[in-house]
Coordinates of C-alpha atoms and ligand atoms in Angstrom, one line a residue:
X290 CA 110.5 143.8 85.2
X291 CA 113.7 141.8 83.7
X292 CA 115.4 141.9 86.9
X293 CA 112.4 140.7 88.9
X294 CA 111.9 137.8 86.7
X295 CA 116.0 137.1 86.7
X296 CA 115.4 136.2 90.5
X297 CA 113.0 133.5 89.8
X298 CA 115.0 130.7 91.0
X299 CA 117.1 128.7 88.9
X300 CA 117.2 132.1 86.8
X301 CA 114.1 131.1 84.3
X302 CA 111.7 133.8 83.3
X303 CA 108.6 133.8 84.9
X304 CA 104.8 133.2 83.1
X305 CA 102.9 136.2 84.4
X306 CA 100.1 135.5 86.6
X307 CA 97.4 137.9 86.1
X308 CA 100.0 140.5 87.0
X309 CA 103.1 139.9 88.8
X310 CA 102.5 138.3 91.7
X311 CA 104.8 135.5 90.9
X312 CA 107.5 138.1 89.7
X313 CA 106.8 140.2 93.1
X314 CA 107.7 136.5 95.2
X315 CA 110.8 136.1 92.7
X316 CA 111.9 139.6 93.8
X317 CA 111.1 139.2 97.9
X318 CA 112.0 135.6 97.9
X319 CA 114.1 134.6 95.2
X320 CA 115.3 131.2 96.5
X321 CA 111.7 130.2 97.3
X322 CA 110.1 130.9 94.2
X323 CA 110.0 128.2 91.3
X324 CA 109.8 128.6 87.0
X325 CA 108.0 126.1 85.4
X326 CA 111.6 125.2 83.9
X327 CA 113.4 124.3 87.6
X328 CA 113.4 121.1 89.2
X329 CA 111.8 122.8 92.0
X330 CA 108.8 123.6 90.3
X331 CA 108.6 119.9 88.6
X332 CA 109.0 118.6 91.9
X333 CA 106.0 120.8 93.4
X334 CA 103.9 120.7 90.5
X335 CA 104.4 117.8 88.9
X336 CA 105.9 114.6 90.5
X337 CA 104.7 115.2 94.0
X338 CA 101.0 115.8 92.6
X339 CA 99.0 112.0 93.2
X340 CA 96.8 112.0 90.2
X341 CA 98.1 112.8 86.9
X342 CA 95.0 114.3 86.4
X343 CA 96.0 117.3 88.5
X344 CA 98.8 118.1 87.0
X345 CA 98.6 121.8 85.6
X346 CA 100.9 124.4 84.7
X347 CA 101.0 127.2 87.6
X348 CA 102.6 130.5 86.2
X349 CA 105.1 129.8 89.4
X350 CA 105.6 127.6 92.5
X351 CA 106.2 129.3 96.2
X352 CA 107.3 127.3 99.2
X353 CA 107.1 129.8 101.8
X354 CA 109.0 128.5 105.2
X355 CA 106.9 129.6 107.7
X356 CA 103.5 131.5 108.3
X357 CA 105.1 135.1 107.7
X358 CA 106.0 134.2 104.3
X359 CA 102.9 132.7 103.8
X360 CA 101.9 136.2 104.5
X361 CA 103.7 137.9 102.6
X362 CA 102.8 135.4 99.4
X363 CA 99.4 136.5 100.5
X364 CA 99.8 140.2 100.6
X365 CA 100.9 139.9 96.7
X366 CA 98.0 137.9 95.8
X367 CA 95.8 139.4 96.7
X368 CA 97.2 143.0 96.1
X369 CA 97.9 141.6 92.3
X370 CA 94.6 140.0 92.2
X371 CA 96.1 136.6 91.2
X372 CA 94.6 133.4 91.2
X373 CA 96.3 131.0 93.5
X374 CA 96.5 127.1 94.6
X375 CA 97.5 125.5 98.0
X376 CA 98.8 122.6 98.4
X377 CA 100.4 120.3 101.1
X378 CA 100.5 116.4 100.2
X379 CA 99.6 116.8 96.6
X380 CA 97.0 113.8 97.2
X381 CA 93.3 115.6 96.5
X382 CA 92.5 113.7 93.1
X383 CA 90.3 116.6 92.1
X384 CA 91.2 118.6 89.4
X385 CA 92.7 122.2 89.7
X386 CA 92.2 121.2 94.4
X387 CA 96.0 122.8 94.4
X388 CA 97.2 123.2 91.2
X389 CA 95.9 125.8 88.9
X390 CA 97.0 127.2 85.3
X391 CA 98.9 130.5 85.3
X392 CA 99.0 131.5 88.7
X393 CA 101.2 130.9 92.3
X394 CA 101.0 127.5 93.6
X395 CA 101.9 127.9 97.5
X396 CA 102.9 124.8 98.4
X397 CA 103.7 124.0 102.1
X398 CA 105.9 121.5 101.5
X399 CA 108.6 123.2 103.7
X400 CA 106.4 124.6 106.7
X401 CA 107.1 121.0 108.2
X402 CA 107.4 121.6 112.2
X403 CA 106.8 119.1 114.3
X404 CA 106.7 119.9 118.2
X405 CA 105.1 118.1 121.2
X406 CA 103.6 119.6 124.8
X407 CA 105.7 119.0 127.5
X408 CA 103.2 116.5 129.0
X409 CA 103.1 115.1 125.3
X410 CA 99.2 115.5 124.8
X411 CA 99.4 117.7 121.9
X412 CA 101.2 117.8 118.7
X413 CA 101.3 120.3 116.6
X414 CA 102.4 119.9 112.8
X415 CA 103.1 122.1 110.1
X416 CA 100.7 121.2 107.0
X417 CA 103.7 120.3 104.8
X418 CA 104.3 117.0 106.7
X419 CA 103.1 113.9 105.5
X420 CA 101.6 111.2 108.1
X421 CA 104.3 108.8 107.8
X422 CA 106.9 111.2 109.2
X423 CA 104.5 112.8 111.8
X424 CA 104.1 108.7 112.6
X425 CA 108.1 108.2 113.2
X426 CA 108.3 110.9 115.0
X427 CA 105.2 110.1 117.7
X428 CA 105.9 106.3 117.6
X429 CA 108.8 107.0 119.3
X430 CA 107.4 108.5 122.5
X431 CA 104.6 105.8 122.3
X432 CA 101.8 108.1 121.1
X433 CA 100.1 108.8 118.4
X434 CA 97.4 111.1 116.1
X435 CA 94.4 110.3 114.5
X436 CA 95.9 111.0 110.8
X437 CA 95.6 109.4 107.6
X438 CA 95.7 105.6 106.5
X439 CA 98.1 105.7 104.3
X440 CA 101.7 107.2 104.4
X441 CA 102.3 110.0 101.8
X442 CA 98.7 111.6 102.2
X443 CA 99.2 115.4 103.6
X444 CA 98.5 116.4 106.6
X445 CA 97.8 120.1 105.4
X446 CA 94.7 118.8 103.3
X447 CA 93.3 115.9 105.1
X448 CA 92.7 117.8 108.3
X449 CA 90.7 120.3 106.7
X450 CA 88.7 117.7 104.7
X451 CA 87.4 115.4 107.9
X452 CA 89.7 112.6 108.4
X453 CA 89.5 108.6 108.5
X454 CA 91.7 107.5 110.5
X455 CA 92.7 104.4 112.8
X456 CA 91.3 105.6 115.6
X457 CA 88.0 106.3 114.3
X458 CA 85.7 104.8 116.7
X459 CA 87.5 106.6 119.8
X460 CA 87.8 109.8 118.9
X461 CA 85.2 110.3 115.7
X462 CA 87.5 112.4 112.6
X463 CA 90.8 113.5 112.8
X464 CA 89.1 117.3 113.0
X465 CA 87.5 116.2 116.2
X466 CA 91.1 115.7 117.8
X467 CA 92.4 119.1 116.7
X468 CA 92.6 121.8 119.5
X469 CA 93.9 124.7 117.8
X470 CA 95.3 126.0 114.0
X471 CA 97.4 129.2 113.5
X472 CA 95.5 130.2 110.0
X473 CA 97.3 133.0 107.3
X474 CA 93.5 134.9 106.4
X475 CA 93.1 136.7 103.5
X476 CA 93.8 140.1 104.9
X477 CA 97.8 138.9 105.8
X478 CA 97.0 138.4 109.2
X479 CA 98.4 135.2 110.9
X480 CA 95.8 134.1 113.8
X481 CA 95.4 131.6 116.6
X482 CA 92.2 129.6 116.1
X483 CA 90.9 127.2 118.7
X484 CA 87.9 127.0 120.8
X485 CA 88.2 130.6 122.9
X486 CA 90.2 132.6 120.0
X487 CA 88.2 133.2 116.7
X488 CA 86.1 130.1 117.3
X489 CA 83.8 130.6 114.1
X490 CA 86.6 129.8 111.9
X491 CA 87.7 126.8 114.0
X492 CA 84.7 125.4 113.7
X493 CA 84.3 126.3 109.9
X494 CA 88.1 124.8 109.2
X495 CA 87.0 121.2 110.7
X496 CA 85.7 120.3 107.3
X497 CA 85.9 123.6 105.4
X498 CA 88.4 122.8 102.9
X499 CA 90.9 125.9 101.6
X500 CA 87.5 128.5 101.6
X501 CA 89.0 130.7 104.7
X502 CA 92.6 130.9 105.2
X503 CA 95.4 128.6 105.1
X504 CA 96.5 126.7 107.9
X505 CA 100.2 126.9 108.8
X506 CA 99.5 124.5 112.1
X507 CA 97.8 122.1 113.6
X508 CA 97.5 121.2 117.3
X509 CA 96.1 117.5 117.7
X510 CA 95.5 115.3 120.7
X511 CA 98.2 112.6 121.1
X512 CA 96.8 109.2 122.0
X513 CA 99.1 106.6 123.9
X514 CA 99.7 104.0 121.4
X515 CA 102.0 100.7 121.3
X516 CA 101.7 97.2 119.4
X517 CA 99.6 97.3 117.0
X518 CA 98.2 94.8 114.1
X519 CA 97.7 95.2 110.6
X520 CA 99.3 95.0 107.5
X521 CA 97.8 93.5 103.9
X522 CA 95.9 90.6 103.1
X523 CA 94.5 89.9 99.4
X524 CA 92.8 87.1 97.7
X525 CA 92.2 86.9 93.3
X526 CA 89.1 85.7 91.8
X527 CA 85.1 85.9 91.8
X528 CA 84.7 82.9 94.5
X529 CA 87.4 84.4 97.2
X530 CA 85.2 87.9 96.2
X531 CA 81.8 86.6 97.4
X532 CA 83.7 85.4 100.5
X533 CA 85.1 88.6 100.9
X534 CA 81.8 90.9 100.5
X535 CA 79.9 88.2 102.8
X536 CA 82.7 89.2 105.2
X537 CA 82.6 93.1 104.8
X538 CA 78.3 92.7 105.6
X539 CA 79.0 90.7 108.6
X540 CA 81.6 93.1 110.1
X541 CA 79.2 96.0 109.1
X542 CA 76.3 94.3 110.7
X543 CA 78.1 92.9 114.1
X544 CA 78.8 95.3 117.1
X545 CA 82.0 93.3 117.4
X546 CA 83.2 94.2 114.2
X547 CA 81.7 97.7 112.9
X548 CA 82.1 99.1 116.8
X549 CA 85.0 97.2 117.7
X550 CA 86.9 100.5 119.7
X551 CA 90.5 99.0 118.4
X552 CA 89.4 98.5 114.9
X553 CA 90.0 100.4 111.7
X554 CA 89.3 97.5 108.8
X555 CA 89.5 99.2 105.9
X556 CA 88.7 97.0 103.3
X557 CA 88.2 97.2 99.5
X558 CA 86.6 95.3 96.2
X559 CA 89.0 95.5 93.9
X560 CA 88.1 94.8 90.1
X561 CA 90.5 94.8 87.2
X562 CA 88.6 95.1 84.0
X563 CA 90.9 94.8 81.5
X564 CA 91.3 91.2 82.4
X565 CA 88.3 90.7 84.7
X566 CA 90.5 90.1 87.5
X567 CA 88.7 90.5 91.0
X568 CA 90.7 91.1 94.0
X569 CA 89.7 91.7 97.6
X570 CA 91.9 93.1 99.6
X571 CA 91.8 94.1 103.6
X572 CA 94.6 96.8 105.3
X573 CA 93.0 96.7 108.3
X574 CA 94.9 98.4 112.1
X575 CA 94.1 97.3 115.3
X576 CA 95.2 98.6 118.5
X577 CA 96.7 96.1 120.8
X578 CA 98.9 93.2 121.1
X579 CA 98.3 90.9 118.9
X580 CA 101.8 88.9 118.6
X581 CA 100.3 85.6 118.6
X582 CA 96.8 85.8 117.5
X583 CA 94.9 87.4 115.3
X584 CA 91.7 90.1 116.2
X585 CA 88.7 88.4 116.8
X586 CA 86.9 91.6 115.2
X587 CA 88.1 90.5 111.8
X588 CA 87.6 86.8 112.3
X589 CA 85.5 86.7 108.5
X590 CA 88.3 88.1 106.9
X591 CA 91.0 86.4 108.3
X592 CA 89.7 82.8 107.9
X593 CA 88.9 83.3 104.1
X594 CA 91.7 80.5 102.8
X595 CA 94.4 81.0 100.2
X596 CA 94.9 84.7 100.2
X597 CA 97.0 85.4 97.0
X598 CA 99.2 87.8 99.6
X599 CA 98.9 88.3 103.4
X600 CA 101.2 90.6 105.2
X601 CA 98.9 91.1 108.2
X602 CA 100.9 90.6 111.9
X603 CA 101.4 92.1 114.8
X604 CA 103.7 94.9 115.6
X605 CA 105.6 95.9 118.5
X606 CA 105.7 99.5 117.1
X607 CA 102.3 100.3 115.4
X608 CA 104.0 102.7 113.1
X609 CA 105.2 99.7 111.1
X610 CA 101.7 99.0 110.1
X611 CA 101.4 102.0 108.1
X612 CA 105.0 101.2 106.7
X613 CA 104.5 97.7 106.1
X614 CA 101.6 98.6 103.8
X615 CA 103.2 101.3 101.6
X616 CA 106.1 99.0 100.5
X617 CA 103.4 96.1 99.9
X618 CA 101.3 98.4 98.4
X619 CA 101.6 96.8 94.5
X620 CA 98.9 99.2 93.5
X621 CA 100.6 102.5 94.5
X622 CA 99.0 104.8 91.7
X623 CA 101.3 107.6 92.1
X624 CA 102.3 108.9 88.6
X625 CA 98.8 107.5 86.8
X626 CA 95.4 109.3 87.1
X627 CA 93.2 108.3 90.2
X628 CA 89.6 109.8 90.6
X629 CA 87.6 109.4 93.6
X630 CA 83.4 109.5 94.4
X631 CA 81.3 109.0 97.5
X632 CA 78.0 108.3 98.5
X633 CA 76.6 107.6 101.7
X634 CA 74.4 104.5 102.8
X635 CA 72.4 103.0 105.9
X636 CA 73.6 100.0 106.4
X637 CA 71.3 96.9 105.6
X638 CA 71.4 93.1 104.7
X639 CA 72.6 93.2 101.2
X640 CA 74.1 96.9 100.5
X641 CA 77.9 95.6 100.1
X642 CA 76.9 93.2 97.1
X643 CA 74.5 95.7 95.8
X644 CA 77.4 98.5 95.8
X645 CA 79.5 95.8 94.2
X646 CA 76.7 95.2 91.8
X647 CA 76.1 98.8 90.5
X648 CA 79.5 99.8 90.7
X649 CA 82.1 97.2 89.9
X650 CA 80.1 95.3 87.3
X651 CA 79.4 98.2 84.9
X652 CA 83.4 98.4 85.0
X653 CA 83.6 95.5 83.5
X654 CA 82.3 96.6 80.2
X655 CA 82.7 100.3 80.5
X656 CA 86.1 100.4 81.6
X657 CA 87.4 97.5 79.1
X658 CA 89.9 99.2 77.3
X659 CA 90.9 101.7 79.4
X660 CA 95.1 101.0 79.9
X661 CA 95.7 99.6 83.3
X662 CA 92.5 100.5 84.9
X663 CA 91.9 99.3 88.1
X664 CA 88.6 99.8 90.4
X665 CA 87.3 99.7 93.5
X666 CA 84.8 99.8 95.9
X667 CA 85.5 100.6 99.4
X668 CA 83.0 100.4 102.0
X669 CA 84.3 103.0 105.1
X670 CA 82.5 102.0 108.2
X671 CA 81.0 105.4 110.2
X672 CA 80.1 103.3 113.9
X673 CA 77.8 104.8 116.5
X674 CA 81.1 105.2 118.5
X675 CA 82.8 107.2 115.9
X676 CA 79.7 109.5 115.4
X677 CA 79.6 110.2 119.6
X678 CA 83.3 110.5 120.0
X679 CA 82.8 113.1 117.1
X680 CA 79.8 114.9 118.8
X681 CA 81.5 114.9 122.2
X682 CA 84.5 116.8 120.8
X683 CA 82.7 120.1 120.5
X684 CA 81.3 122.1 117.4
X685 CA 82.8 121.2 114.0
X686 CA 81.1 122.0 110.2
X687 CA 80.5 118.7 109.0
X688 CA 78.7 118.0 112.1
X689 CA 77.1 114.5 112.4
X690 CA 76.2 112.7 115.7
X691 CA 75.7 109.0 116.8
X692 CA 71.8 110.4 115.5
X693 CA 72.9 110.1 112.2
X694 CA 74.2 107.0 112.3
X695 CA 75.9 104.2 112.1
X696 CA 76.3 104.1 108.3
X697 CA 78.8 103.7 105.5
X698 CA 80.7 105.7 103.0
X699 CA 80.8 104.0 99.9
X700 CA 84.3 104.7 98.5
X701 CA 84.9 104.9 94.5
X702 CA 88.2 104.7 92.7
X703 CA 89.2 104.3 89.6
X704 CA 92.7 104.1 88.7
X705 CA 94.3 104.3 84.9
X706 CA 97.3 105.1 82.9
X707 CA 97.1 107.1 80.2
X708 CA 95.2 110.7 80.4
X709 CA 93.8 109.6 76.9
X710 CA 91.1 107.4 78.7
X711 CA 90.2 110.3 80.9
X712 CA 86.8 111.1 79.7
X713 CA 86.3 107.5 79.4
X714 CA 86.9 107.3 83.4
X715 CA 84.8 110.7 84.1
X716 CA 81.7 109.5 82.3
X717 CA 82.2 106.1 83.9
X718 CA 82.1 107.6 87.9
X719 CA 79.4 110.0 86.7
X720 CA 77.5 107.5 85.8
X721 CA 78.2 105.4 88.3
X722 CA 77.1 107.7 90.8
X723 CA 73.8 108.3 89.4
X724 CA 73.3 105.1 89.4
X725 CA 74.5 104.1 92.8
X726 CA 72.1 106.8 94.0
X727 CA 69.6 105.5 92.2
X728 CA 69.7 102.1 93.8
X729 CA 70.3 103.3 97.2
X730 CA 67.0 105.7 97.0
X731 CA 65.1 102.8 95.6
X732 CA 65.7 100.6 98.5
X733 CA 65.4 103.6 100.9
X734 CA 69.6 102.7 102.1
X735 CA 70.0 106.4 100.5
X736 CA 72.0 108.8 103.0
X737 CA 72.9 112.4 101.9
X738 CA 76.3 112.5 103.3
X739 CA 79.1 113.2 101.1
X740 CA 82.7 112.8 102.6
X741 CA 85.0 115.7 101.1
X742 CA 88.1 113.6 101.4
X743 CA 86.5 110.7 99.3
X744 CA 84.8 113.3 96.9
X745 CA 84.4 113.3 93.0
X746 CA 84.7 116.7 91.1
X747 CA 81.4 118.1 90.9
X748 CA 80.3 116.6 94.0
X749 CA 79.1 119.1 96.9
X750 CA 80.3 117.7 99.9
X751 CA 79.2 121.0 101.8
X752 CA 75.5 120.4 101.2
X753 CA 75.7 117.4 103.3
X754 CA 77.4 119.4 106.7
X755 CA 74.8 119.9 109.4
X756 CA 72.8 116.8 110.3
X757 CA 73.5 115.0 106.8
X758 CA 71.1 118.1 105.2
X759 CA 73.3 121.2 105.0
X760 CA 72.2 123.6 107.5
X761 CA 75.6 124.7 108.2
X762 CA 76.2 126.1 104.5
X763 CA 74.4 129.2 105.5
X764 CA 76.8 129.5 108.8
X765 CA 79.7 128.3 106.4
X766 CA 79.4 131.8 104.4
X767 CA 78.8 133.8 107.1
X768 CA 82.3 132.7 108.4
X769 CA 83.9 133.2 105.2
X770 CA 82.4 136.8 104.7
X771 CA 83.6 137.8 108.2
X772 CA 87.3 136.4 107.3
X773 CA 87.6 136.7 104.2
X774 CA 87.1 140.0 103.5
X775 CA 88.9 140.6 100.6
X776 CA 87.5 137.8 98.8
X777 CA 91.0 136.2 98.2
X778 CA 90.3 132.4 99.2
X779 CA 86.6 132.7 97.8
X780 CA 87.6 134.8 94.0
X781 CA 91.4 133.7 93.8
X782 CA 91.3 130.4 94.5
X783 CA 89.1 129.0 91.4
X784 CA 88.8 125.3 91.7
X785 CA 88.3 122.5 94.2
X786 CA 85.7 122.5 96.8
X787 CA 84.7 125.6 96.7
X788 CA 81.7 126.6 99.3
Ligands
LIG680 C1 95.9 107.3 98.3 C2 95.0 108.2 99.2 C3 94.7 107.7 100.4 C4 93.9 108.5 101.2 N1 93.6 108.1 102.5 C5 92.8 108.8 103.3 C6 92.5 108.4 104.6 O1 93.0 107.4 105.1 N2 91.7 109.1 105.4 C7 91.1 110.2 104.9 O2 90.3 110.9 105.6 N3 91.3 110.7 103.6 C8 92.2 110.0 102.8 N4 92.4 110.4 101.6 C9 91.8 111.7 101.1 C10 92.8 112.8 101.5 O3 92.7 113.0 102.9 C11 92.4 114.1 100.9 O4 92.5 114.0 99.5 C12 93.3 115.2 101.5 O5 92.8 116.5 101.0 C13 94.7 115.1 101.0 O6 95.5 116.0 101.6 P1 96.9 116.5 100.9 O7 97.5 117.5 101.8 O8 97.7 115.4 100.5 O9 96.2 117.1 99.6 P2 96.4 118.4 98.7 O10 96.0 117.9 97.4 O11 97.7 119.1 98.9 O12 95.3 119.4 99.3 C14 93.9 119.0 99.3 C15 93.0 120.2 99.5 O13 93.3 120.8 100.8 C16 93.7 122.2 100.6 N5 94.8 122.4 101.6 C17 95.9 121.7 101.7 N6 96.7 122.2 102.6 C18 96.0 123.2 103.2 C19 96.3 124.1 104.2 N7 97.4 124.1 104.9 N8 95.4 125.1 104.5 C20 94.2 125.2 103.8 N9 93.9 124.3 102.8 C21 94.8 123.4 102.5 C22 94.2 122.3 99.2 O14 94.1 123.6 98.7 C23 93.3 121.3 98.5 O15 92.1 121.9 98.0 C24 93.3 109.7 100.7 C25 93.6 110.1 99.4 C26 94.5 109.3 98.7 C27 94.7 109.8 97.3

C-alpha cells in the first residue's frame, strides 16, 4: 500500500476513498493523480472551483487525458465502490455538483480537443474546454456554437444542463445543436451516442446532468458568424432602475425585442444591500453589423441616459463580445460564494417589477450585513422562436415546444464573501423562492419550469422535463437503468442533480 500511495503525484500520501480507488489511479497513472497537498489538486479542487461554497476536500484529484483513461478511473470506481465527482469548468454553484469529501474528483480539465468537419459544420470539443477558448478557435474560421455567455463557464457541464446561449432564438438550447457525444458509461465502455447509435441516452444527456455517463465529446453544429455587437452597459441608482425594469417589460412584451432572431439581451437587476446601491446592468449580443448604429431591438435600453459604464459596440470579430465583457466584468465572483435559483413565469404586464419586488427588496433587509453581498434578478427571455427551433431539433429530455411558451426564467444570484454568512444567504434564496412562487401562483404568471443550469440546491429541475410537468422522469430512469447498470453514476456520485 506504501508504494501505491508514494506514486500519488507530487509524492503526498493519499486520504483513502472508501477503499483505494485513489491509490489504484496513483499506481496506474501516477502523474495524473493529485494529493490534497499538490498544487495540482489546489488547482482542481480549489481555485478553479466558481463558488467558494463548493469547495470540498476530495480524498484525490484525477485528470485523465482522454476517454480511455476516463475508463480506466471508471473501472476502479466502481470496482472499489468509491464515491466520485466530475467536473469540467468548476462553475455549477451547487454544493458537492463536482466536488465531493473523500473520494476521486475526475476532472476533465485536460480532455480539451478541439477539431472541426472538413466542411466546418460540426465541432466537436472535449468537455474540459471552456467557451472562451472554443470561441478563439471558431472565430477564426468565421463560425461559431451556441455555448455559454460568459467566458470561463465549462463546456463539459453546461451542455448537459440545457444551455443559454446567443443564439437562442435560432436554434432553441445549446443541447438542440449537439449531434453526437462519445459517453464513458458506468460499465467502462466508451460509446458513440447520437441520433441512430444508443439514441435513448442522447436524448436523456440533452438535459440529464452527470446521472448516465460522462461525456468525453461533444459534436455541435457550427453557425456562420461575423460582426457582432454587445459588450456592457450599467446605470446606479433607484430612478435609472425603474427605467431599466420599464425597459426589460417592453422588450419581453414586443416581438421586436423578445423574438428579435439576432438578439441575446441578457439583462439583470442588480441590488447591493449593504449600501442599498441599485444597479442595472445589460450584456446583451447581437448578430450583425452594427459599426455605426446601435440595434433597434434594444432601443429601451440603449436610450436610458447617463449609464454609470457602457462598453457596448460593435465588433468586427464577435468573439470580442464575450471578451470585452470578462475584462469589464467588475463583479467577477470567482473566489467568493455565488448561489443560484430559478423559477419560471408567463410573461405579463407587470411580472419584471413584481420579481424585483419579491426578490430584490427583501434583500435589502435580509441580506444587510452579509460582507459584500451583491444580488440579482435576471429575467432570461425563452421566445416562441427559441421554443420551435428547440422542437425542430429532434427529441431531447427537457423537452419544451413553442406550446409551452414564450416565457421567462427568472434568474437568482446572490453573491457574498465570507462562508460565515452562508446560512444567512441559503435561508435568504429559500425564502425567496417560496415567496416568488407564491406571487407568481397568486396572479396565475406561475410556470413549472425549472432551468438546471440556473438551479438552487434542493431544487428538482427534472420534475419540470416533459411539457413543463415531468413526464420524461419516468423515461429518464428507464435510460439510466439500461446504462447504468452498475449503479456507479446513480450510488457513487452522491450530490448535485441527482434524477
Ligand atoms: C458565472 C456563470 C455564468 C453562467 N452562464 C451561463 C449561460 O450563459 N448559459 C447557461 O446555460 N448557463 C450558464 N451558467 C450555468 C452553467 O452552464 C452551469 O452551471 C454548468 O453546469 C457549468 O458547467 P461547468 O462545466 O463549468 O460546471 P461543473 O461545475 O464542472 O459541472 C456542472 C455539472 O455538470 C456535470 N458535468 C460536468 N462535466 C461533465 C461531463 N463531461 N459529463 C457529464 N457530466 C458532467 C458535473 O458533474 C456537475 O454536476 C452560468 C453559471 C455561472 C456560474
Amino acid at each position: 500500500m506504501a508504494s501505491l500511495a508514494a506514486g500519488l503525484a507530487n509524492g503526498a500520501a493519499v486520504r483513502h476513498s472508501n477503499g483505494s480507488a485513489c491509490d489504484q489511479l496513483a499506481a496506474k497513472f501516477p502523474g495524473r493523480t493529485f494529493s490534497p497537498s499538490s498544487d495540482n489538486y489546489t488547482t482542481e479542487a480549489e481555485t478553479n472551483i466558481w463558488s467558494l461554497t463548493c469547495v470540498m476536500s476530495p480524498g484525490c484529484v484525477f485528470t485523465p487525458a482522454n476517454a480511455n483513461d476516463v475508463a480506466s478511473a471508471i473501472n476502479i470506481i466502481r470496482d472499489t465502490k468509491s464515491t466520485f465527482s466530475v467536473k469540467s469548468g468548476g462553475h455549477m454553484p451547487v454544493h458537492g455538483a463536482q466536488s465531493n469529501d473523500g473520494g476521486v474528483m475526475i476532472s476533465m480539465t485536460d480532455i480539451n480537443t478541439k477539431t472541426l468537419s472538413k466542411d466546418k459544420s460540426v465541432a466537436s470539443i472535449g468537455p474540459g474546454n471552456i467557451w472562451v477558448d472554443v470561441y478563439s478557435w471558431l472565430a477564426k474560421n468565421d463560425i461559431a456554437v451556441a455555448g455559454g455567455r460568459y467566458s470561463n463557464v465549462g463546456v463539459g457541464g453546461l451542455l448537459v444542463s440545457g444551455g443559454i446561449s446567443y443564439f437562442g432564438n435560432k436554434v432553441g438550447w445549446s443541447v438542440n445543436t449537439i449531434t453526437g457525444m462519445q459517453v464513458v458509461l458506468g460499465n467502462g465502455k466508451i460509446v458513440e451516442v447520437n441520433e441512430k447509435e444508443n439514441k435513448d441516452l442522447f436524448w436523456a444527456l440533452k438535459g440529464g446532468s452527470n446521472n448516465f455517463g460522462i461525456v468525453t465529446r461533444y459534436d455541435m453544429k457550427t453557425l456562420p458568424q461575423t460582426a457582432a455587437y454587445g459588450g456592457l452597459e450599467a446605470w446606479v441608482g433607484e430612478n435609472a432602475t425603474s427605467v431599466f425594469i420599464d425597459a426589460v417589460q417592453a422588450f419581453l412584451e414586443s416581438p421586436e425585442g423578445i423574438e428579435d432572431i439576432d438578439t441575446e439581451a441578457n439583462p439583470s437587476i442588480t441590488l447591493i444591500p449593504g449600501s442599498g446601491t441599485w444597479e442595472p446592468v445589460l450584456s446583451p449580443y447581437v448578430s450583425g453589423n452594427y459599426s455605426a448604429s446601435s440595434p433597434p431591438s434594444l432601443v429601451n435600453f440603449t436610450s436610458i441616459p447617463n449609464p454609470a459604464l457602457n462598453t457596448l459596440q460593435g465588433h468586427d470579430s464577435w468573439v470580442n463580445v464575450p471578451i470585452s465583457v470578462q475584462e469589464d466584468n467588475t463583479e467577477d465572483a470567482n473566489g467568493q460564494g455565488q448561489i443560484f435559483g430559478c423559477l419560471s413565469a408567463k410573461i405579463a404586464p407587470g411580472l419584471v417589477q413584481l420579481a424585483v419586488d419579491t426578490v430584490l427588496k427583501p434583500a435589502l433587509t435580509d441580506l444587510a450585513n452579509v460582507t459584500d453581498a451583491f444580488v440579482a434578478v435576471s429575467p432570461e427571455p425563452v421566445s416562441t422562436k427559441f421554443l420551435t427551433a428547440a422542437r425542430n431539433s429532434g427529441e431531447y429530455a427537457i423537452d419544451l415546444g413553442p406550446e409551452n411558451g414564450p416565457f421567462v426564467i427568472l434568474l437568482t444570484t446572490v453573491t457574498w464573501k465570507n462562508s460565515a454568512d452562508d446560512e444567512t444567504v441559503y435561508a435568504f434564496m429559500n425564502k425567496t423562492l417560496t415567496n416568488l412562487e407564491a406571487v407568481l401562483t397568486e396572479k396565475d404568471l406561475k410556470l413549472p419550469f425549472i432551468y438546471l443550469g440556473d438551479a438552487a440546491p434542493g431544487q428538482y429541475p427534472f420534475s419540470t422535463y416533459g411539457n413543463g410537468n415531468g413526464e420524461n422522469v419516468a423515461r429518464l430512469k428507464k435510460v439510466q437503468a439500461a446504462y447504468d447498470t452498475n449503479g456507479v453514476f446513480r450510488n457513487l456520485i452522491t450530490s448535485g442533480f441527482k434524477l
